[in-house]
Coordinates of C-alpha atoms in Angstrom, one line a residue:
M1 CA -80.1 -18.6 90.2
T2 CA -82.0 -18.0 86.9
S3 CA -81.1 -19.0 83.4
E4 CA -80.0 -15.5 82.6
G5 CA -76.2 -15.0 82.2
G6 CA -75.5 -18.6 81.2
K7 CA -72.2 -19.4 79.5
I8 CA -72.7 -20.9 76.0
L9 CA -70.2 -22.6 73.7
M10 CA -71.2 -22.8 70.0
I11 CA -69.3 -24.8 67.4
D12 CA -70.2 -24.4 63.8
D13 CA -68.2 -24.1 60.6
D14 CA -70.5 -21.3 59.2
E15 CA -69.1 -18.0 60.5
D16 CA -72.3 -16.1 59.6
V17 CA -74.3 -18.5 61.7
L18 CA -71.9 -18.1 64.6
L19 CA -72.0 -14.3 64.5
A20 CA -75.8 -14.2 64.1
A21 CA -76.3 -16.5 67.1
K22 CA -73.8 -14.6 69.2
M23 CA -75.5 -11.3 68.6
L24 CA -78.9 -12.7 69.4
L25 CA -77.9 -14.5 72.6
K26 CA -75.8 -11.6 73.9
K27 CA -79.0 -9.5 74.0
Q28 CA -80.3 -12.1 76.4
S29 CA -77.4 -11.5 78.8
H30 CA -75.7 -14.8 77.8
H31 CA -71.9 -15.1 77.6
V32 CA -71.2 -16.7 74.2
I33 CA -68.0 -18.3 73.0
I34 CA -68.0 -19.2 69.3
E35 CA -65.6 -21.6 67.5
K36 CA -65.4 -22.7 63.8
N37 CA -63.0 -25.6 64.3
P38 CA -64.4 -28.6 66.2
K39 CA -60.8 -29.9 66.8
K40 CA -60.5 -27.2 69.4
I41 CA -63.3 -28.7 71.5
P42 CA -61.0 -30.6 73.9
F43 CA -58.9 -27.5 74.5
L44 CA -62.1 -25.4 75.2
L45 CA -63.5 -28.0 77.6
N46 CA -60.2 -28.3 79.5
N47 CA -60.0 -24.6 80.1
D48 CA -63.5 -23.6 81.0
T49 CA -67.0 -24.7 81.9
Y50 CA -70.2 -24.1 79.9
D51 CA -73.9 -24.3 80.8
V52 CA -74.8 -25.2 77.3
I53 CA -72.9 -26.4 74.2
L54 CA -74.4 -25.8 70.8
L55 CA -72.9 -28.3 68.3
D56 CA -73.3 -28.4 64.6
M57 CA -73.9 -31.9 63.2
N58 CA -72.1 -31.4 59.9
F59 CA -68.8 -29.8 59.2
S60 CA -66.9 -29.3 55.9
K61 CA -65.7 -32.8 55.5
D62 CA -69.1 -34.4 56.0
I63 CA -72.0 -32.4 54.6
T64 CA -75.2 -34.3 55.5
S65 CA -74.7 -37.5 57.5
G66 CA -74.1 -36.0 60.9
K67 CA -71.2 -38.4 61.6
E68 CA -68.9 -35.6 62.8
G69 CA -71.6 -34.2 65.1
F70 CA -72.1 -37.6 66.7
Y71 CA -68.4 -38.1 67.0
W72 CA -67.9 -34.8 68.8
L73 CA -71.0 -35.4 71.0
E74 CA -69.4 -38.6 72.2
Q75 CA -66.1 -36.8 72.9
I76 CA -67.8 -34.0 74.9
L77 CA -69.8 -36.5 77.0
Q78 CA -66.7 -38.6 77.7
H79 CA -65.1 -35.4 79.0
D80 CA -68.2 -34.4 81.0
P81 CA -71.1 -36.8 81.3
S82 CA -73.3 -34.1 82.7
A83 CA -72.7 -31.7 79.7
V84 CA -75.8 -30.2 78.2
V85 CA -75.4 -30.5 74.4
I86 CA -77.9 -29.2 71.8
L87 CA -77.3 -30.5 68.3
I88 CA -78.0 -28.2 65.3
T89 CA -78.2 -29.0 61.6
A90 CA -79.8 -28.0 58.3
F91 CA -80.2 -31.6 57.3
G92 CA -82.2 -33.2 60.0
D93 CA -84.9 -35.8 60.1
V94 CA -86.8 -37.6 62.8
E95 CA -84.5 -40.6 62.8
M96 CA -81.4 -38.5 63.3
A97 CA -83.1 -36.5 66.1
V98 CA -84.0 -39.7 67.9
R99 CA -80.5 -41.1 67.6
A100 CA -79.0 -37.8 68.9
L101 CA -81.2 -38.0 72.0
K102 CA -80.3 -41.6 72.6
Q103 CA -76.6 -40.8 72.4
G104 CA -76.9 -38.2 75.1
A105 CA -77.9 -34.9 73.4
T106 CA -80.3 -32.8 75.4
D107 CA -82.1 -31.4 72.4
F108 CA -82.1 -31.1 68.6
I109 CA -82.9 -28.0 66.6
L110 CA -83.0 -27.3 62.8
K111 CA -81.5 -24.4 60.8
P112 CA -82.8 -21.9 60.1
W113 CA -84.2 -21.6 63.6
Q114 CA -86.8 -19.2 64.9
N115 CA -85.1 -16.8 67.3
E116 CA -87.8 -17.3 70.0
K117 CA -87.5 -21.1 69.8
L118 CA -83.7 -21.0 70.0
I119 CA -83.8 -18.7 73.1
A120 CA -86.5 -20.8 74.8
T121 CA -84.5 -24.0 74.1
I122 CA -81.3 -22.6 75.5
S123 CA -83.0 -21.2 78.6
T124 CA -84.5 -24.6 79.4
A125 CA -81.1 -26.3 78.8
I126 CA -79.4 -23.8 81.2
R127 CA -81.9 -24.6 83.9
L128 CA -81.3 -28.3 83.3
K129 CA -77.5 -27.8 83.7
Q130 CA -78.0 -25.8 86.9
S131 CA -80.1 -28.7 88.3
Y132 CA -77.3 -31.2 87.3
N133 CA -74.8 -29.0 89.1
Q134 CA -77.0 -28.8 92.2
V135 CA -77.6 -32.5 92.3
D136 CA -73.9 -33.2 91.9
K137 CA -73.1 -30.8 94.7
L138 CA -75.8 -32.3 97.0
K139 CA -74.6 -35.8 96.2
K140 CA -71.0 -35.0 97.2
A141 CA -72.2 -33.1 100.3
K142 CA -74.4 -36.1 101.3
E143 CA -71.5 -38.5 100.9
M144 CA -69.3 -36.2 103.1
L145 CA -72.2 -35.7 105.6
E146 CA -72.7 -39.5 105.9
E147 CA -69.0 -40.0 106.4
Q148 CA -69.0 -37.4 109.2
I149 CA -72.2 -38.8 110.8
S150 CA -70.7 -42.3 110.9
K151 CA -68.0 -41.1 113.3
P152 CA -68.7 -42.0 116.9
F153 CA -68.9 -39.8 120.0
G154 CA -70.8 -36.9 118.6
E155 CA -71.5 -35.4 122.0
I156 CA -69.1 -33.6 124.3
I157 CA -69.0 -35.3 127.7
G158 CA -68.1 -33.6 130.9
Q159 CA -69.3 -31.7 134.0
S160 CA -66.1 -30.1 135.2
G161 CA -65.9 -26.3 135.6
S162 CA -63.4 -25.9 132.8
I163 CA -65.5 -27.7 130.3
R164 CA -68.6 -25.8 131.4
E165 CA -66.8 -22.6 130.5
V166 CA -66.4 -24.0 127.0
F167 CA -70.1 -24.9 126.9
G168 CA -70.9 -21.3 127.8
L169 CA -68.8 -19.9 125.0
I170 CA -70.4 -22.3 122.5
D171 CA -73.8 -21.1 123.5
K172 CA -72.8 -17.5 123.1
V173 CA -71.1 -17.7 119.7
A174 CA -73.0 -20.6 117.9
R175 CA -76.0 -18.6 116.6
T176 CA -73.8 -15.9 115.2
D177 CA -71.7 -16.2 112.0
A178 CA -68.5 -15.1 113.8
N179 CA -65.4 -17.0 112.8
V180 CA -64.1 -19.2 115.7
L181 CA -60.6 -20.3 116.5
I182 CA -60.4 -23.4 118.8
L183 CA -57.1 -23.8 120.6
G184 CA -56.0 -26.9 122.5
E185 CA -53.7 -29.8 122.7
N186 CA -53.9 -32.9 120.5
G187 CA -56.7 -35.2 121.5
T188 CA -58.7 -32.7 123.5
G189 CA -61.8 -32.8 121.2
K190 CA -61.4 -29.6 119.2
E191 CA -63.5 -31.1 116.3
L192 CA -66.3 -32.0 118.7
I193 CA -66.4 -28.4 119.8
A194 CA -66.5 -27.3 116.1
R195 CA -69.4 -29.7 115.5
A196 CA -71.3 -28.5 118.6
I197 CA -71.0 -24.9 117.3
H198 CA -72.4 -26.0 113.9
Q199 CA -75.2 -28.0 115.5
R200 CA -76.3 -25.0 117.5
S201 CA -76.0 -22.6 114.7
L202 CA -78.5 -21.3 112.1
R203 CA -76.7 -23.3 109.5
K204 CA -77.3 -26.7 111.2
D205 CA -79.4 -28.0 108.4
N206 CA -76.5 -27.6 105.9
S207 CA -73.2 -29.3 105.6
F208 CA -70.4 -29.4 108.2
V209 CA -67.2 -30.0 106.1
S210 CA -64.1 -30.9 108.0
V211 CA -60.6 -30.6 106.5
D212 CA -57.4 -31.8 108.2
M213 CA -54.9 -29.1 107.0
G214 CA -52.0 -31.1 108.3
A215 CA -52.8 -34.0 106.0
I216 CA -53.0 -32.0 102.8
T217 CA -49.8 -31.7 100.7
D218 CA -48.9 -28.3 99.3
T219 CA -49.5 -29.5 95.8
L220 CA -53.0 -30.7 96.5
F221 CA -54.0 -27.7 98.7
E222 CA -55.9 -25.7 96.0
S223 CA -57.5 -28.8 94.6
E224 CA -58.8 -30.0 98.0
L225 CA -60.1 -26.6 99.1
F226 CA -61.1 -25.0 95.8
G227 CA -61.8 -28.0 93.6
H228 CA -60.5 -28.8 90.1
K229 CA -61.6 -29.3 86.5
K230 CA -61.2 -32.7 84.8
G231 CA -57.8 -32.8 83.2
A232 CA -56.3 -30.0 85.3
F233 CA -53.6 -32.4 86.4
T234 CA -52.7 -36.1 86.0
D235 CA -55.2 -37.6 88.4
A236 CA -58.0 -35.2 87.8
R237 CA -60.3 -37.7 86.1
E238 CA -63.5 -35.7 86.7
D239 CA -64.7 -32.3 87.7
R240 CA -64.7 -32.0 91.5
P241 CA -65.9 -29.3 93.8
G242 CA -63.6 -28.3 96.6
R243 CA -64.4 -28.2 100.3
F244 CA -65.4 -24.5 100.2
E245 CA -68.1 -25.3 97.6
L246 CA -69.3 -28.4 99.5
A247 CA -69.6 -26.2 102.7
N248 CA -71.6 -23.5 100.9
G249 CA -74.4 -22.5 103.2
G250 CA -72.9 -24.5 106.1
T251 CA -69.7 -24.6 108.2
L252 CA -66.2 -25.2 107.0
F253 CA -63.9 -26.6 109.7
L254 CA -60.2 -26.2 109.1
D255 CA -58.3 -28.4 111.6
E256 CA -54.6 -27.9 112.3
I257 CA -54.5 -24.6 110.5
G258 CA -51.2 -23.8 112.1
N259 CA -49.5 -26.3 109.8
L260 CA -49.9 -24.1 106.7
N261 CA -46.9 -22.4 105.2
L262 CA -47.0 -18.7 104.4
S263 CA -47.7 -19.3 100.7
L264 CA -50.8 -21.4 101.4
Q265 CA -51.9 -19.0 104.1
S266 CA -51.9 -16.3 101.5
K267 CA -54.1 -18.3 99.2
L268 CA -56.5 -19.2 102.0
L269 CA -56.7 -15.5 103.1
S270 CA -57.5 -14.4 99.6
A271 CA -60.5 -16.9 99.4
L272 CA -61.7 -15.8 102.8
Q273 CA -61.6 -12.1 101.9
S274 CA -63.3 -12.4 98.5
R275 CA -65.7 -15.2 99.4
M276 CA -64.9 -16.6 96.0
V277 CA -63.0 -19.7 94.9
T278 CA -61.7 -20.8 91.5
R279 CA -61.3 -24.4 90.7
V280 CA -57.8 -25.6 89.5
G281 CA -57.9 -25.6 85.7
S282 CA -60.7 -23.1 85.4
N283 CA -60.9 -19.3 85.2
Q284 CA -64.4 -19.0 86.5
S285 CA -64.8 -17.9 90.1
V286 CA -67.6 -19.4 92.3
P287 CA -69.1 -17.4 95.2
V288 CA -69.3 -19.3 98.5
D289 CA -71.1 -18.6 101.8
I290 CA -69.5 -20.3 104.7
R291 CA -69.1 -20.1 108.5
L292 CA -65.5 -20.6 109.3
V293 CA -64.2 -22.6 112.3
C294 CA -60.5 -23.3 112.7
A295 CA -58.5 -25.3 115.2
T296 CA -54.8 -25.8 116.1
N297 CA -52.6 -27.1 118.8
M298 CA -49.9 -24.5 117.8
P299 CA -49.2 -21.1 119.4
L300 CA -50.5 -18.9 116.6
H301 CA -49.9 -15.6 118.5
K302 CA -46.3 -16.6 119.1
M303 CA -46.0 -17.7 115.4
V304 CA -47.2 -14.2 114.3
Q305 CA -44.4 -12.6 116.3
E306 CA -41.9 -15.1 114.8
G307 CA -43.2 -14.3 111.2
T308 CA -44.4 -17.9 110.5
F309 CA -48.1 -17.1 110.6
R310 CA -49.8 -14.2 108.9
Q311 CA -51.2 -11.6 111.3
D312 CA -54.0 -10.6 108.9
L313 CA -55.0 -14.3 108.6
L314 CA -55.1 -14.7 112.4
Y315 CA -57.3 -11.6 112.6
R316 CA -59.6 -13.1 110.0
I317 CA -60.1 -16.5 111.7
N318 CA -60.3 -15.6 115.4
T319 CA -63.2 -13.3 116.0
V320 CA -63.8 -15.6 119.0
E321 CA -61.2 -17.9 120.6
I322 CA -62.2 -21.0 122.5
R323 CA -59.5 -22.8 124.6
V324 CA -60.2 -26.5 125.1
P325 CA -58.7 -27.7 128.4
P326 CA -56.4 -30.7 128.5
L327 CA -57.7 -33.8 130.2
S328 CA -55.3 -33.2 133.1
E329 CA -57.5 -30.2 134.0
R330 CA -60.6 -32.2 133.8
V331 CA -59.8 -35.1 136.2
E332 CA -63.4 -35.2 137.5
D333 CA -64.6 -35.9 133.9
I334 CA -62.4 -39.0 133.5
P335 CA -65.0 -41.5 135.0
L336 CA -67.7 -40.1 132.7
L337 CA -65.5 -40.4 129.6
A338 CA -64.2 -43.8 130.6
D339 CA -67.7 -45.2 131.1
H340 CA -68.8 -43.8 127.8
Y341 CA -66.0 -45.5 125.9
L342 CA -66.4 -48.7 127.9
N343 CA -70.0 -49.0 126.8
Y344 CA -69.2 -48.1 123.2
Y345 CA -66.4 -50.6 122.8
A346 CA -68.2 -53.4 124.7
R347 CA -71.0 -53.2 122.2
K348 CA -68.6 -52.8 119.2
Y349 CA -66.6 -55.9 120.2
H350 CA -69.5 -57.9 121.7
K351 CA -67.8 -58.2 125.0
N352 CA -69.6 -58.5 128.3
V353 CA -67.6 -55.8 130.1
T354 CA -69.8 -53.6 132.2
T355 CA -67.6 -51.8 134.8
I356 CA -64.2 -50.5 135.7
A357 CA -62.8 -51.6 139.0
P358 CA -62.2 -48.9 141.6
D359 CA -58.4 -49.4 141.6
A360 CA -58.3 -49.1 137.8
M361 CA -60.4 -46.0 137.9
D362 CA -58.1 -44.5 140.5
R363 CA -55.2 -45.3 138.2
L364 CA -56.9 -43.6 135.3
K365 CA -57.5 -40.5 137.4
R366 CA -53.9 -40.3 138.5
Y367 CA -52.4 -40.7 135.0
A368 CA -51.2 -37.6 133.2
W369 CA -52.8 -38.4 129.8
P370 CA -50.4 -36.5 127.5
G371 CA -52.6 -37.7 124.6
N372 CA -55.7 -36.4 126.3
I373 CA -59.1 -37.8 125.5
R374 CA -57.9 -39.6 122.4
E375 CA -55.3 -41.5 124.5
L376 CA -58.0 -42.4 127.1
Q377 CA -60.3 -43.7 124.3
H378 CA -57.6 -45.9 122.9
A379 CA -56.6 -47.2 126.3
I380 CA -60.2 -48.2 127.0
E381 CA -60.6 -49.8 123.6
R382 CA -57.4 -51.9 124.1
A383 CA -58.5 -52.9 127.6
V384 CA -61.9 -54.0 126.5
I385 CA -60.4 -56.1 123.7
M386 CA -57.8 -57.8 125.9
T387 CA -59.8 -58.4 129.1
D388 CA -61.3 -61.8 130.0
S389 CA -63.3 -60.3 132.9
S390 CA -66.6 -58.4 133.1
S391 CA -64.8 -55.6 134.9
L392 CA -61.7 -53.8 133.7
Q393 CA -58.8 -54.2 136.2
E394 CA -55.7 -52.0 136.7
S395 CA -53.6 -54.6 135.0
D396 CA -55.7 -54.3 131.8
F397 CA -54.2 -50.8 131.2
L398 CA -50.7 -50.3 129.9
L399 CA -50.0 -46.8 131.4
S400 CA -46.5 -45.5 132.0
R401 CA -45.6 -45.4 135.7
S402 CA -43.5 -42.2 135.1
L403 CA -46.7 -40.4 134.0
T404 CA -48.7 -41.5 137.0
S405 CA -48.9 -39.5 140.2
G406 CA -48.8 -41.1 143.6
P407 CA -51.8 -43.0 145.0
V408 CA -54.7 -40.9 146.2
N409 CA -54.5 -40.6 150.0
N410 CA -57.9 -41.0 151.5
T411 CA -56.6 -39.7 154.9
L412 CA -55.6 -36.2 153.8
N413 CA -56.0 -33.6 156.5
L414 CA -58.0 -30.4 155.8
D415 CA -54.9 -28.3 155.0
E416 CA -53.7 -30.8 152.4
V417 CA -57.2 -30.8 150.8
E418 CA -57.3 -27.0 150.7
R419 CA -53.8 -26.7 149.3
A420 CA -54.6 -29.2 146.5
A421 CA -57.8 -27.4 145.7
I422 CA -56.1 -24.0 145.4
A423 CA -53.3 -25.5 143.3
K424 CA -55.8 -27.0 141.0
A425 CA -57.8 -23.8 140.6
L426 CA -54.7 -21.8 139.8
Q427 CA -53.7 -24.4 137.2
M428 CA -57.1 -24.4 135.6
H429 CA -57.1 -20.6 135.2
N430 CA -53.4 -20.3 134.2
G431 CA -52.5 -18.4 137.3
N432 CA -55.3 -15.8 137.0
I433 CA -55.9 -14.9 140.7
S434 CA -59.3 -13.4 140.1
K435 CA -60.7 -16.4 138.3
A436 CA -59.2 -18.9 140.7
A437 CA -60.6 -17.0 143.6
D438 CA -64.0 -16.9 142.0
E439 CA -63.8 -20.7 141.3
L440 CA -63.0 -21.3 145.0
G441 CA -65.5 -18.9 146.4
L442 CA -62.8 -16.7 148.0
T443 CA -61.9 -13.0 147.8
R444 CA -58.6 -12.2 146.1
A445 CA -57.2 -11.2 149.5
S446 CA -58.2 -14.5 151.1
L447 CA -56.7 -16.4 148.2
Y448 CA -53.4 -14.5 148.4
R449 CA -53.2 -15.3 152.2
R450 CA -53.7 -19.0 151.5
M451 CA -51.2 -19.0 148.7
E452 CA -48.6 -17.5 151.0
K453 CA -49.5 -20.1 153.7
Y454 CA -49.0 -23.0 151.4
A455 CA -46.0 -21.5 149.5
L456 CA -47.9 -21.5 146.2

């Protein structure tokens, strides 16, 4: 971005000076707002943003001392500490210039000015303001990135066939900019899938910004996503970029998108279509370049039919859909996940717990896990905290008996093993005969015969 096209606010009680400056600066492609009355400064700052503010030092009540100029400089910087203010006066001296710079002014110029010097000073000031904006944006993005990095378990763990299918989809879609919709039950690791897509994408060196749509109230939706200006509402104590701006150049992850009502869906769709956002309290639109990944545990396609989710928004967010399997479809991954969490929490709580007893692991594999991986994680954490042994025992886990299947029978005959394998394959593939047959290494005809044999 160059200094051309900067937005300039000029406050001076001399109308001829204002008009002359506006004509000169408009030729340089600047957008210039002029104002004679300094008392309107708070209103102007609350309703728009400016790259540079040109402020006269002396108004009608105070001809030469510059007191009014210093007063309004203080007011402007209280409103926006990063404001770039150039003070102008016909009664300047070195002492006043030094004082102005000490009190936060960016520069100081005298009337009558040379046109070339005024233009050069403003261009330099605009570049400075742009650097302030970039630093502020990078600072907030860094804070968010550090918060995200501090979260544990950044890698997806698993070797089951169902999770390998997810890995395959990630590899195919990651290096594109296609919008991705991740579907799955609570606790299945949808955010980890989103992070994996970002880390394998061409945007991996930029921010991954996560937003829990289910935790944002309707009144704060626009502020959180699009940002706000200082004073836009009661608690808006400073200018703040929204999640769209923070994700610019990177990935924006909207979790639990199915929780949005139709009104908020409309606002989100508008931003996605225009690739522009407007902060609350401002009328200036900001372009954004994001890769969108969404997730939900809700049946969006059914919600479209019921009229509770916009069809055009669904089309916008689901160029590619990825279904994350529940833990009940990944039983063979439970030992890997359990060992991972065991090692993590043993280190975290300084406990000498190194293994999970065979009977305890058998119980974990037979449990239904309605809360999926998140429930397993919490179960391991509690067990590590409560145990006095170096090995977690079955009694260390408080798992509902009603959600636990019968004990694994190690003397199953061949027919029982085959029936269980077929039932599992059909469950994994939601009854799709072709996929289940391929998983089992059978033809469709062979699978049909076995299904008939075992009354499946």
